[in-house]
Coordinates of C-alpha atoms in Angstrom, one line a residue:
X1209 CA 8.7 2.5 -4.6
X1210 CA 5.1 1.8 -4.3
X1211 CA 3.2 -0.9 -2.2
X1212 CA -0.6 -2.0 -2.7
X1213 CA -3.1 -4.9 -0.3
X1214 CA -3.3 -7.9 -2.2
X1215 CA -7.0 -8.5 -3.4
X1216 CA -7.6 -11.3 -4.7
X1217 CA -10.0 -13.6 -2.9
X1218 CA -8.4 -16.7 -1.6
X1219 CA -11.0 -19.1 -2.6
X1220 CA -15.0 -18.7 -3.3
X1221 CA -15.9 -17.6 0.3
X1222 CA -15.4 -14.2 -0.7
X1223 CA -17.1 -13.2 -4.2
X1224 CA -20.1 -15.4 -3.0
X1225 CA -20.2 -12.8 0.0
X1226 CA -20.5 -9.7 -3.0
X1227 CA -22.4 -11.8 -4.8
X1228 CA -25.0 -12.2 -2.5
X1229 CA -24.2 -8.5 -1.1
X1230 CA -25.1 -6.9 -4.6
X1231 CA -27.9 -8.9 -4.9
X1232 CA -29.8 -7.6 -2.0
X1233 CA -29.0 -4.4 -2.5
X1234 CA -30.6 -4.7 -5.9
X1235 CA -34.0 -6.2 -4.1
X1236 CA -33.8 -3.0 -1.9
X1237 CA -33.6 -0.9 -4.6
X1238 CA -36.6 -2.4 -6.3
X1239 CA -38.8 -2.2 -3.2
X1240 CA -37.9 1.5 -2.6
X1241 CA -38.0 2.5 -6.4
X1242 CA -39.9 5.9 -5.3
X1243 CA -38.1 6.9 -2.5
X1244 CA -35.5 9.2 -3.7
X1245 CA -33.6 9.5 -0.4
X1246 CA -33.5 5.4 0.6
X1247 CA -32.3 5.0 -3.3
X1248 CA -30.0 7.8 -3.2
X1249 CA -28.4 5.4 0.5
X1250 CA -28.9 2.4 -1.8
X1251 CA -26.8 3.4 -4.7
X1252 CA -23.9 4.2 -2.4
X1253 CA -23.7 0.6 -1.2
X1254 CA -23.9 -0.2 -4.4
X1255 CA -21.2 1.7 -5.5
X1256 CA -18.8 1.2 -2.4
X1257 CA -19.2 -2.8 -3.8
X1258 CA -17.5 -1.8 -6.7
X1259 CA -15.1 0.6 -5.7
X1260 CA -11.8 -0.2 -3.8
X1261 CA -11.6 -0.9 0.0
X1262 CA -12.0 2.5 2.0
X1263 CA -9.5 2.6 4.6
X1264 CA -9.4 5.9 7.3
X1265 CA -6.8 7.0 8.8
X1266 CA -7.7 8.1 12.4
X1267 CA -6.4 9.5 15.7
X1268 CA -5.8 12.4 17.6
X1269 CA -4.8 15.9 16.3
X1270 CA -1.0 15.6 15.8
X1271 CA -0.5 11.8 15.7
X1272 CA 1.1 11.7 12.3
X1273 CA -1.9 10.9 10.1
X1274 CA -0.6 12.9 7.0
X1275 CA 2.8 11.3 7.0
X1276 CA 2.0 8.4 7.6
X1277 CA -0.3 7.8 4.6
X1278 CA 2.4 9.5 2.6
X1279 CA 5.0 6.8 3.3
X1280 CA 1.5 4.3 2.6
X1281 CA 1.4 5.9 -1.1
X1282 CA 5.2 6.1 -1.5
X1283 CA 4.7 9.7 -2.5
X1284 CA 3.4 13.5 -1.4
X1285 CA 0.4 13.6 -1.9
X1286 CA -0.9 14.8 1.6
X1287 CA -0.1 18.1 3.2
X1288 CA 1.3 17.7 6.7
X1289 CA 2.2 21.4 7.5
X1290 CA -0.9 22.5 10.1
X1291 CA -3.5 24.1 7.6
X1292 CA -6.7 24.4 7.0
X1293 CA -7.0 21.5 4.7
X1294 CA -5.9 19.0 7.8
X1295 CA -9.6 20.1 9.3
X1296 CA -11.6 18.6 6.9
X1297 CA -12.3 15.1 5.8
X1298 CA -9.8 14.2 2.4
X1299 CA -10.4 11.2 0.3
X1300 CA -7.4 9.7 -1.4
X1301 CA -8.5 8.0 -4.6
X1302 CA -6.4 6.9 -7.6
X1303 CA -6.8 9.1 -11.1
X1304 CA -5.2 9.6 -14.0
X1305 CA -4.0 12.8 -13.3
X1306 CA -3.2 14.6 -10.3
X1307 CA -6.7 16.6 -9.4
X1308 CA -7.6 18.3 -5.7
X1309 CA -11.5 18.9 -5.6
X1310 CA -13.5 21.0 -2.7
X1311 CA -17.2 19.8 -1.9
X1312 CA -19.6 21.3 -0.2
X1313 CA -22.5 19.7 1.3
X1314 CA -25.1 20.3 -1.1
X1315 CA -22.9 18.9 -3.6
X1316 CA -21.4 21.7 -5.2
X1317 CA -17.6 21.4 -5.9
X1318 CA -14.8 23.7 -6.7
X1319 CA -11.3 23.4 -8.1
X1320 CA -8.4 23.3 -5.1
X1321 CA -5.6 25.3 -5.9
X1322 CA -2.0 22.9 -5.1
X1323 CA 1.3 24.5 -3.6
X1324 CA 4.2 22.6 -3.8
X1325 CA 6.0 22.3 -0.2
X1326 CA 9.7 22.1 0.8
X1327 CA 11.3 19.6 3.3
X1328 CA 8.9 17.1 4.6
X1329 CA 5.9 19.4 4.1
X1330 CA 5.0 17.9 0.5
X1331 CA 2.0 19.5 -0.8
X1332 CA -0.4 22.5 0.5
X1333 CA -4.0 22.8 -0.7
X1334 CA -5.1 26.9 -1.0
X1335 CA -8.7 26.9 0.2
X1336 CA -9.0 30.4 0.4
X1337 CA -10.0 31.4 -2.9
X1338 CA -12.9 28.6 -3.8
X1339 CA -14.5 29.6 -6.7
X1340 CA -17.8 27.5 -6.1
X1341 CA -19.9 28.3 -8.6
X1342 CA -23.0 31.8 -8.9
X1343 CA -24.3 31.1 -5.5
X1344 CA -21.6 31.7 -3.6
X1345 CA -19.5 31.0 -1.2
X1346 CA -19.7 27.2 1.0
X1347 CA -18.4 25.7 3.8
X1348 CA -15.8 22.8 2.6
X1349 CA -17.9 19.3 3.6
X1350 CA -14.6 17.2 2.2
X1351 CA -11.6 17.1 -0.3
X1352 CA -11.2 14.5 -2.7
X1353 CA -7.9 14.0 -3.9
X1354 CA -7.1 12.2 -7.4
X1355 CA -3.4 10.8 -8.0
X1356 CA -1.9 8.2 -9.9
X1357 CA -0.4 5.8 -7.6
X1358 CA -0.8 2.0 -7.5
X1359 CA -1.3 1.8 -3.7
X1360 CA -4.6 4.0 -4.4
X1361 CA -6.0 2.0 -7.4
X1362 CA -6.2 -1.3 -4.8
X1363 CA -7.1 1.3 -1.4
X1364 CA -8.9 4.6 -1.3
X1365 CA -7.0 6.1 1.4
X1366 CA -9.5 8.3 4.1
X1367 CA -7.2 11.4 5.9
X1368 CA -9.1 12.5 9.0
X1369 CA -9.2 15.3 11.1
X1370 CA -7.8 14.9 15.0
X1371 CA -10.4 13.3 17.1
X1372 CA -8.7 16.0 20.0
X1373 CA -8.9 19.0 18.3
X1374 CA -10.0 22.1 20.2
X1375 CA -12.5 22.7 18.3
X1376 CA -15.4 20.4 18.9
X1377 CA -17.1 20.5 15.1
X1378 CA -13.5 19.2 13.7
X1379 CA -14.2 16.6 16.2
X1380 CA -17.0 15.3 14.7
X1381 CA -16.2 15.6 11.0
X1382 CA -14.4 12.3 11.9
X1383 CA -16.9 11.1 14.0
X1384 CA -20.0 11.2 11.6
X1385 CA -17.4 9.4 8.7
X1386 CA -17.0 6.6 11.5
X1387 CA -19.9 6.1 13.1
X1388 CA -22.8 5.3 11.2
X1389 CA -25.7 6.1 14.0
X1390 CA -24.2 9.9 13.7
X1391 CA -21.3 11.4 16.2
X1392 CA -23.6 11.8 19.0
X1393 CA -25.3 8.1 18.4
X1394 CA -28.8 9.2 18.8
X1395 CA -30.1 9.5 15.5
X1396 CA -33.3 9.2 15.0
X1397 CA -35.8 8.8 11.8
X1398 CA -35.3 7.9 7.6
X1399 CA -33.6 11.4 7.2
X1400 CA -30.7 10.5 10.1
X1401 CA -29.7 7.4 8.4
X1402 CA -26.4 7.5 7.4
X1403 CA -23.7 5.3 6.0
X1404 CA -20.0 4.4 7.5
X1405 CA -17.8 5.9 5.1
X1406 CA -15.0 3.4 5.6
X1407 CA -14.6 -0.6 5.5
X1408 CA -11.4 -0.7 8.0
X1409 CA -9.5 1.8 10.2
X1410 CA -6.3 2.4 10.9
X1411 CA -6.0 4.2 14.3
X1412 CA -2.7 5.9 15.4
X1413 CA -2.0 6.2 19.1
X1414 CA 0.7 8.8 20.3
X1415 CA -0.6 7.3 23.7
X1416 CA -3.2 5.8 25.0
X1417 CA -5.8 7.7 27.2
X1418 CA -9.5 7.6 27.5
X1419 CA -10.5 9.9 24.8
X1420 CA -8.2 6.8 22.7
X1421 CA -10.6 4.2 24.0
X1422 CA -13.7 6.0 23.8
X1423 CA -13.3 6.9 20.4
X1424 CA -12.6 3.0 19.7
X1425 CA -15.3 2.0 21.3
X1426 CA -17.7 4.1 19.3
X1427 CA -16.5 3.3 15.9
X1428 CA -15.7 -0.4 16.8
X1429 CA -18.1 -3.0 15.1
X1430 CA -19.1 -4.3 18.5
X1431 CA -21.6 -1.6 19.3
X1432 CA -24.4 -3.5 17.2
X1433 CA -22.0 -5.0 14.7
X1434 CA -22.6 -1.6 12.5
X1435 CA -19.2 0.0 12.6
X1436 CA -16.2 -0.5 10.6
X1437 CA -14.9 -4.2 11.1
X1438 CA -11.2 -4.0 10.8
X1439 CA -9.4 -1.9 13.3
X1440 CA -5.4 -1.5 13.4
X1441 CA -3.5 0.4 16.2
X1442 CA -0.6 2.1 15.1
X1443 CA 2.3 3.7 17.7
X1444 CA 3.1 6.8 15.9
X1445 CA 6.0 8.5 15.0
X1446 CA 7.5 6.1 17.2
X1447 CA 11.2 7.3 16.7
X1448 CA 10.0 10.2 19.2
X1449 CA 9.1 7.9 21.8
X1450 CA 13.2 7.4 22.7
X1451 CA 13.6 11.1 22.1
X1452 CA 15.5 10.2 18.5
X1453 CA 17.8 7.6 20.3
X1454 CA 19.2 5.1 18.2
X1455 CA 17.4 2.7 20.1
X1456 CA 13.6 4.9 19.5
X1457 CA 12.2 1.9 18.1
X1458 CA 12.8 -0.3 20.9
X1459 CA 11.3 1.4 23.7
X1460 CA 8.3 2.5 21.0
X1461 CA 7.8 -1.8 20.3
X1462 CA 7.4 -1.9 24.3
X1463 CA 4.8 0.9 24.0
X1464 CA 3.2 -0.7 21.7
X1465 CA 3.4 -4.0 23.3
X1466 CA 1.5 -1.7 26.5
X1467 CA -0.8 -0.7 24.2
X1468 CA -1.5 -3.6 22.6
X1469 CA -2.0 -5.1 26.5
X1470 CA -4.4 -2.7 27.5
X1471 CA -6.6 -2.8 24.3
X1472 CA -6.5 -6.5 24.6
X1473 CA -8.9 -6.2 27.4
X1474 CA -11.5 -4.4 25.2
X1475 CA -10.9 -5.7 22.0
X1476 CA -10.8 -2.6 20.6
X1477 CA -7.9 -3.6 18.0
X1478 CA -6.8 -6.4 16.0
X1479 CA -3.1 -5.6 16.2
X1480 CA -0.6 -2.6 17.5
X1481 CA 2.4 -1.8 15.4
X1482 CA 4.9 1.2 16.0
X1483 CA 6.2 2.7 13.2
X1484 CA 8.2 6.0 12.4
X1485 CA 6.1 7.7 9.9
X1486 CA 8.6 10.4 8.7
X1487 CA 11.6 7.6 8.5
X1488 CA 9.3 5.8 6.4
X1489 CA 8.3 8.3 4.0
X1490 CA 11.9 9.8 3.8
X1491 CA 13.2 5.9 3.0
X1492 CA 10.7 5.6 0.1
X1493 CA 11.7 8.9 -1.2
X1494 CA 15.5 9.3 -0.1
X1495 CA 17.9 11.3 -2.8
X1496 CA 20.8 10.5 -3.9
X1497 CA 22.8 13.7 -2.8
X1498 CA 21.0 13.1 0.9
X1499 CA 22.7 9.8 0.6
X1500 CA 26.3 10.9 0.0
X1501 CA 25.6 13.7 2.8
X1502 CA 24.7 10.9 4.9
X1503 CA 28.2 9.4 3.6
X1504 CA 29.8 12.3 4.6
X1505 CA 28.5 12.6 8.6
X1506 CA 29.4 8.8 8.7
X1507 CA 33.0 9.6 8.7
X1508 CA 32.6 12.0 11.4
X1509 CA 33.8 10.5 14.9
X1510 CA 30.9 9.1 16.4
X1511 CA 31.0 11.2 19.8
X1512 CA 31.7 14.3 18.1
X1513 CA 28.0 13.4 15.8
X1514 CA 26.2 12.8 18.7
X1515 CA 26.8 16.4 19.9
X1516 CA 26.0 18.2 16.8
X1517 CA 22.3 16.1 17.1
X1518 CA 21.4 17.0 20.4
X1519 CA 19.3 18.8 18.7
X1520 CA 17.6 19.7 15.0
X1521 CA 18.6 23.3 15.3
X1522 CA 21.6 22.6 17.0
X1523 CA 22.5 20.2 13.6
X1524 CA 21.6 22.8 11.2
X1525 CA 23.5 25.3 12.8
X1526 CA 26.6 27.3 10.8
X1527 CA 29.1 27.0 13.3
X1528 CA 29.2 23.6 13.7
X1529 CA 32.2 22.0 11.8
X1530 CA 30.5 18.9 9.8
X1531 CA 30.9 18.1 6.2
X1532 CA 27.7 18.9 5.1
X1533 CA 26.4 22.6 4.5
X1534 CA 24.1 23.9 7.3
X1535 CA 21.0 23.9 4.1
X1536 CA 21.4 20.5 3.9
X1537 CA 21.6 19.6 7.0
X1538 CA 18.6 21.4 7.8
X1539 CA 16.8 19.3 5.2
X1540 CA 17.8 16.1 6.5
X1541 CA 16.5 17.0 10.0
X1542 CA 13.2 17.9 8.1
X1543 CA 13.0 14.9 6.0
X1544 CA 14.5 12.3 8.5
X1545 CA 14.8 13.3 12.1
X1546 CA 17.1 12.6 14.7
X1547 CA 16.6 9.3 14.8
X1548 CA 16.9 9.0 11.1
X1549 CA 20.4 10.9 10.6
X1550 CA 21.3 8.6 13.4
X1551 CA 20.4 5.2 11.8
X1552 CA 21.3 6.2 8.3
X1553 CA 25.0 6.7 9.6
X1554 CA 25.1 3.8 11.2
X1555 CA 24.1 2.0 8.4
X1556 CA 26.8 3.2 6.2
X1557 CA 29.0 2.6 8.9
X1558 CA 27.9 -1.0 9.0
X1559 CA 28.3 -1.2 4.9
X1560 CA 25.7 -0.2 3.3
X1561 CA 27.2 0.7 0.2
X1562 CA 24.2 2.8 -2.0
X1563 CA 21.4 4.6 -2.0
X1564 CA 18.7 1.8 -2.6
X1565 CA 20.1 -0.8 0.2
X1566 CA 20.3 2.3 2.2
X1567 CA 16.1 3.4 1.7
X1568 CA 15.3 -0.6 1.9
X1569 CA 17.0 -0.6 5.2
X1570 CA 15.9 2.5 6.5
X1571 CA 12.2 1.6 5.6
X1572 CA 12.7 -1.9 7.3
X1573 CA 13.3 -0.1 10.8
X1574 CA 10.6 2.3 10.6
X1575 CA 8.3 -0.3 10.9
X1576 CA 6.3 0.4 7.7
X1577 CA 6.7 -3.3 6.1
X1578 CA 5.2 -4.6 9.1
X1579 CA 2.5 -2.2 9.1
X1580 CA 2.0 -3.1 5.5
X1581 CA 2.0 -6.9 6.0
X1582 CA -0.6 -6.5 9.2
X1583 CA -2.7 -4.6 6.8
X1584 CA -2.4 -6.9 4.0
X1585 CA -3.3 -9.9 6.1
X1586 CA -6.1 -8.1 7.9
X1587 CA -7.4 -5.7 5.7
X1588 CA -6.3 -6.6 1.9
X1589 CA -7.3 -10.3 2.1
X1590 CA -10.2 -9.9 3.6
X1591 CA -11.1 -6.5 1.2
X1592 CA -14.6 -8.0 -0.1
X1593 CA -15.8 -9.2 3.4
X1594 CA -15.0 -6.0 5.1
X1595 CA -16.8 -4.4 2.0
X1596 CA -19.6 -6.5 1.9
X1597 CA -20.2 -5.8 5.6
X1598 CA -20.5 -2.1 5.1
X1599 CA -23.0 -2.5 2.8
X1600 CA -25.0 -5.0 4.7
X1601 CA -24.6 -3.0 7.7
X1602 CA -25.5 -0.1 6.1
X1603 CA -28.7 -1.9 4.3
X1604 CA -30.0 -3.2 7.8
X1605 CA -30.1 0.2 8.8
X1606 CA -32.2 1.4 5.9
X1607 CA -34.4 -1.7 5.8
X1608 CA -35.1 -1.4 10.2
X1609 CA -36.1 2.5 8.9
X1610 CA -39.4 1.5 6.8
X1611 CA -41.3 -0.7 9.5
X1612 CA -44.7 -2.6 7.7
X1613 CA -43.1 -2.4 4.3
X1614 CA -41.4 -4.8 1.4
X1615 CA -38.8 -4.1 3.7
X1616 CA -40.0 -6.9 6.2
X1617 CA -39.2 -9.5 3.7
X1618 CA -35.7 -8.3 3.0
X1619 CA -34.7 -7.7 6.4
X1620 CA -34.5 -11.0 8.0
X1621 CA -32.3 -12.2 4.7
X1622 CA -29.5 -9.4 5.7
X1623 CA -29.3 -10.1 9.3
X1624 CA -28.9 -13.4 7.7
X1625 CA -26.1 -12.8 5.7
X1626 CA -24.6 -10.3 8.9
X1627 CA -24.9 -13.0 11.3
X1628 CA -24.0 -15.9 9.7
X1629 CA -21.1 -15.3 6.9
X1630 CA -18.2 -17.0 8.4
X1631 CA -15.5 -14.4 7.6
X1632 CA -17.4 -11.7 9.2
X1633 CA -17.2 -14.2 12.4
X1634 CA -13.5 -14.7 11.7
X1635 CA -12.7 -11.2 12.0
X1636 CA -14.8 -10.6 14.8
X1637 CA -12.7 -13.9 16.6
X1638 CA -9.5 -12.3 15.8
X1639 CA -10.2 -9.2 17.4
X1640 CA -11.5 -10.4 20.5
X1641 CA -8.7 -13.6 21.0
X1642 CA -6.8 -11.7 23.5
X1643 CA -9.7 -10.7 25.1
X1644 CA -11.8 -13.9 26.0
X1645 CA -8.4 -15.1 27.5
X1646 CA -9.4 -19.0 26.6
X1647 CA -8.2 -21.6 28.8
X1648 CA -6.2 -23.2 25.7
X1649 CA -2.5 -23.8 25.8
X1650 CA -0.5 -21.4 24.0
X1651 CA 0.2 -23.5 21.1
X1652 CA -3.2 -24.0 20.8
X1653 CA -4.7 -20.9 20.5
X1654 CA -1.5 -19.8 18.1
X1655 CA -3.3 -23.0 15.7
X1656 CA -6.3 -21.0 16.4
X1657 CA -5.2 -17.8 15.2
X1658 CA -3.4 -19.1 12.5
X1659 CA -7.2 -21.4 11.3
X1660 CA -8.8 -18.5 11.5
X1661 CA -6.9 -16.6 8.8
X1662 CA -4.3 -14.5 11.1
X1663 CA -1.3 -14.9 9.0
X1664 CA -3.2 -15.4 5.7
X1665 CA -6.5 -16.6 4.5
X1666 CA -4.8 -18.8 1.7
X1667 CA -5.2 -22.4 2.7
X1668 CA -1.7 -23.2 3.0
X1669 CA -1.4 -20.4 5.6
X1670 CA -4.6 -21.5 7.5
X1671 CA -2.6 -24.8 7.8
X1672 CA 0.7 -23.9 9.1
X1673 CA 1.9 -25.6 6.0
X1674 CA 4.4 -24.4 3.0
X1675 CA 3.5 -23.0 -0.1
X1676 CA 4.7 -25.9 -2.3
X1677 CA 2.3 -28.0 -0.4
X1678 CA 0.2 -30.4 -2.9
X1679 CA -3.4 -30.5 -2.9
X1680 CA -3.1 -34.3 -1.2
X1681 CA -1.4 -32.8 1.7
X1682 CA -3.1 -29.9 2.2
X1683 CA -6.5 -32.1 1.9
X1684 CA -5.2 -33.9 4.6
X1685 CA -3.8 -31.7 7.1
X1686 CA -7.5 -29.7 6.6
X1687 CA -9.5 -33.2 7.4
X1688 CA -7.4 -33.3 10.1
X1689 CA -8.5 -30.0 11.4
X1690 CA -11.8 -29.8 11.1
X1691 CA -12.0 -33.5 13.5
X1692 CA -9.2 -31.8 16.0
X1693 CA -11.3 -28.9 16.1
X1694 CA -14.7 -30.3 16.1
X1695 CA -13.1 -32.7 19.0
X1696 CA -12.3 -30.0 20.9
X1697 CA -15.4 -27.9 20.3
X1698 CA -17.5 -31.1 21.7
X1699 CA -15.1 -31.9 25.1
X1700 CA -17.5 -31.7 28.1
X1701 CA -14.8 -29.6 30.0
X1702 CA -15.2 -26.6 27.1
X1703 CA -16.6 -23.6 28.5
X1704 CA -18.9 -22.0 26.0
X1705 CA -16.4 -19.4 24.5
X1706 CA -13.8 -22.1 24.0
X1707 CA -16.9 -24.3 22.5
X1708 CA -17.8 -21.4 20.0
X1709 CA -14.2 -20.6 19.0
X1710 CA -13.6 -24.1 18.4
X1711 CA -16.5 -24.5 16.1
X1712 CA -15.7 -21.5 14.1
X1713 CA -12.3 -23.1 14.1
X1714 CA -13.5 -26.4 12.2
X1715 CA -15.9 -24.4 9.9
X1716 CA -12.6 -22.4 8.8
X1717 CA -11.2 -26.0 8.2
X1718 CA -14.2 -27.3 5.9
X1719 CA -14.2 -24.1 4.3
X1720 CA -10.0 -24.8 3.3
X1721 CA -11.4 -28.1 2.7
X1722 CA -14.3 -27.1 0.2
X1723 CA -11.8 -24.9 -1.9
X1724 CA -9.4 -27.1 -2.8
X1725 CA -9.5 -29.4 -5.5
X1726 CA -11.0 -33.1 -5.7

């Protein structure tokens, strides 16, 4: 089973955003019609426009990146066995047919030789005989992976390396994709300009220390507004957390809820799920003789189940009397963990009755439909804003690099279009709610969140109202809004956050207000 974002603009905030987005790029591209490296910059933005949202997956070295964007797709397509491939930058994209392609930083590229794994280990990409082309041999810059899958035809899909690796250059491959002023932030000149290759992050956290912040503060859009604008924080492979206790996920959803506490004082992220990569993934692709093997164990006495999974290779082992052969069970501890085996028994226990109910289940309490509706809401809803900043973002930089040029005309239109496009300012809101701690009741600020697009950008969502709503109703709870809000953005007691929040608030409302029909 395969999931995608939902795209489609809610109103005609959005394509009016690209609209206007493509059109300046186009300007740009006139004025700088003999520069061959500002075009080269140009015709990126120009492309990323029209391509599908970029989202990168990012985090430190071991956090579950591969798995997780696995369970994303619905299928293996990303190695997660520790190879070479996991150092470099991979870009996810959908294709007709299943193609791996090697690039090398002067553009050269070379066919990727694919291994089919076993267990959870999917796929393995051979790098070691690159047949580049009479030059020579490269260094690989990136991988581009092309694979039919639904999920990738609405998302390109950005695998990172760990931003902890040992080895400082890995480090950075991740860095320079996120950052657009370069990994070290001190670039300098027309030839250091450089774009951010993705729209919205995903960022997992196995926990949080201060190489977690750091590296949020440096790709977060705060630093001059340039960064990525969407940011997600994941708890990884959460089932860990609780050491593969049935109840993993509840002591991960208190992490998280740490997490989520700590962040809040930064802004850093716009929500904090946990979710259990390799549960997920397993769920999405669970077989039907793993489910009567997990029919099997259910009949074995609690107490005497709970001994054979102390531990994976105590479950796998021979001599342990269980109705499952020792291969299989090995397999199941590969594909599902503790934690897994231990819920999926339950489960039958409880009455699931087949193999679908069983993988809808299972995928329900690894926390991936959450994750999917955060990133939905967030990220798929909002997937022309979020692409329409990049390229703005990206064409202030270009424009601020040709001082006492055409370039002074344009520049002034962008920083516009940056500074005063309302959904880049909802986002920005969202992310910082926690943060400005605004002295607003608590129903309040929930009518805040909720104005601002925070469950949903469709105008029945904005106003807390059902979907069957008619127009009449919906015109009236948003005229009703936009005076509540505009009331409160005006009270003389409204400190100047409040006041701005407010105002964005009632702009949000005349914008539900302009969209729907007379």
């Amino acid at each position: 089973m395969t999931h995608r974002f939902d795209t489609a603009a809610p109103g005609g905030q959005a394509p009016r955003i690209l609209a206007e987005a493509h059109e300046l790029v186009g300007a740009a591209a006139r004025v700088f019609g003999r520069d061959e490296y500002a075009r080269t910059l140009l015709a990126d933005c120009e492309f990323r426009l029209r391509e599908p949202l970029r989202v990168a997956l990012a985090g430190s070295i071991k956090a579950g990146k591969s798995t997780l964007l696995n369970a994303l797709v619905g299928q293996a397509v990303a190695p997660t066995d520790a190879t070479e491939c996991t150092r470099v930058v991979t870009w996810y994209r959908d294709a007709s047919t299943p193609t791996v392609t090697a690039h090398a930083a002067d553009g050269a590229r070379a066919n990727v030789i694919v291994r089919r794994g076993s267990g959870a280990h999917g796929l393995t990409f051979d790098l070691s005989a690159l047949s580049w082309d009479a030059y020579g041999p490269r260094e690989v810059d990136h991988l581009e992976v092309g694979w039919p899958s639904a999920a990738l035809a609405q998302t390109t899909i950005i695998d990172t390396p760990g931003t902890s690796s040992l080895s400082r250059e890995v480090s950075l491959r991740t860095a320079r994709l996120l950052t657009p002023a370069g990994a070290d932030g001190n670039a300098r000149g027309r030839s250091a300009i450089s774009a951010p290759g993705a729209d919205a992050v995903v960022y997992l956290l196995r926990r949080l220390d201060a190489t977690d912040v750091s590296f949020l503060e440096q790709i977060g859009a705060g630093a001059g507004g340039a960064g990525p604008l969407g940011v997600i924080g994941v708890v990884s492979r959460a089932d860990e957390i609780g050491a593969g206790r049935i109840d993993a996920l509840h002591s991960a959803r208190d992490v998280a809820a740490r997490f989520a506490g700590e962040l809040e004082r930064t802004g850093l992220c716009q929500a904090v799920i946990p979710v259990a990569g390799l549960l997920a993934f397993a769920a999405s692709t669970l077989r039907q003789p793993e489910f009567a093997a997990f029919e099997a164990l259910s009949t074995v006495p609690a107490e005497d189940l709970g001994i054979a999974l102390l531990s994976a290779d105590r479950f796998a082992r021979a001599d342990i009397a269980l109705p499952v052969a020792p291969e299989l069970r090995a397999q199941l501890a590969d594909r599902f963990g503790l934690f897994g085996i231990r819920m999926a028994t339950m489960l039958i226990r409880l009455g699931v009755r087949d193999s679908s109910s069983l993988a809808a289940e299972l995928a329900a309490r690894s926390g991936i439909e959450e994750l999917r509706s955060v990133l939905e809401i967030q990220f798929g809803q909002r997937a022309e804003e979020l692409k329409a900043h990049s390229a703005l973002s990206t064409l202030n930089r270009i424009l601020s690099a040709y001082p006492g040029t055409e370039a002074d005309r344009l520049l002034p239109r962008v920083r516009a279009r940056l500074a005063d496009v309302h959904g880049f300012t909802e986002l920005r809101l969202l992310g910082r709610l926690r943060t400005d701690e605004l002295p607003l009741p608590p129903p309040v600020l929930a009518d805040l969140h909720r104005i601002l697009g925070g469950t949903g950008v469709a105008p029945h969502l904005r106003l807390g109202l059902p979907a069957e709503a008619d127009p009449n109703t919906l015109r009236t709870a948003a005229s009703t809004a936009v005076r509540t809000w505009r009331a409160r953005a005006a009270h003389p007691l409204a400190d100047q956050s409040t006041a701005t929040a407010c105002r964005a608030a009632a702009r949000s409302a005349e914008g539900v207000l302009a969209e729907l029909p007379r």
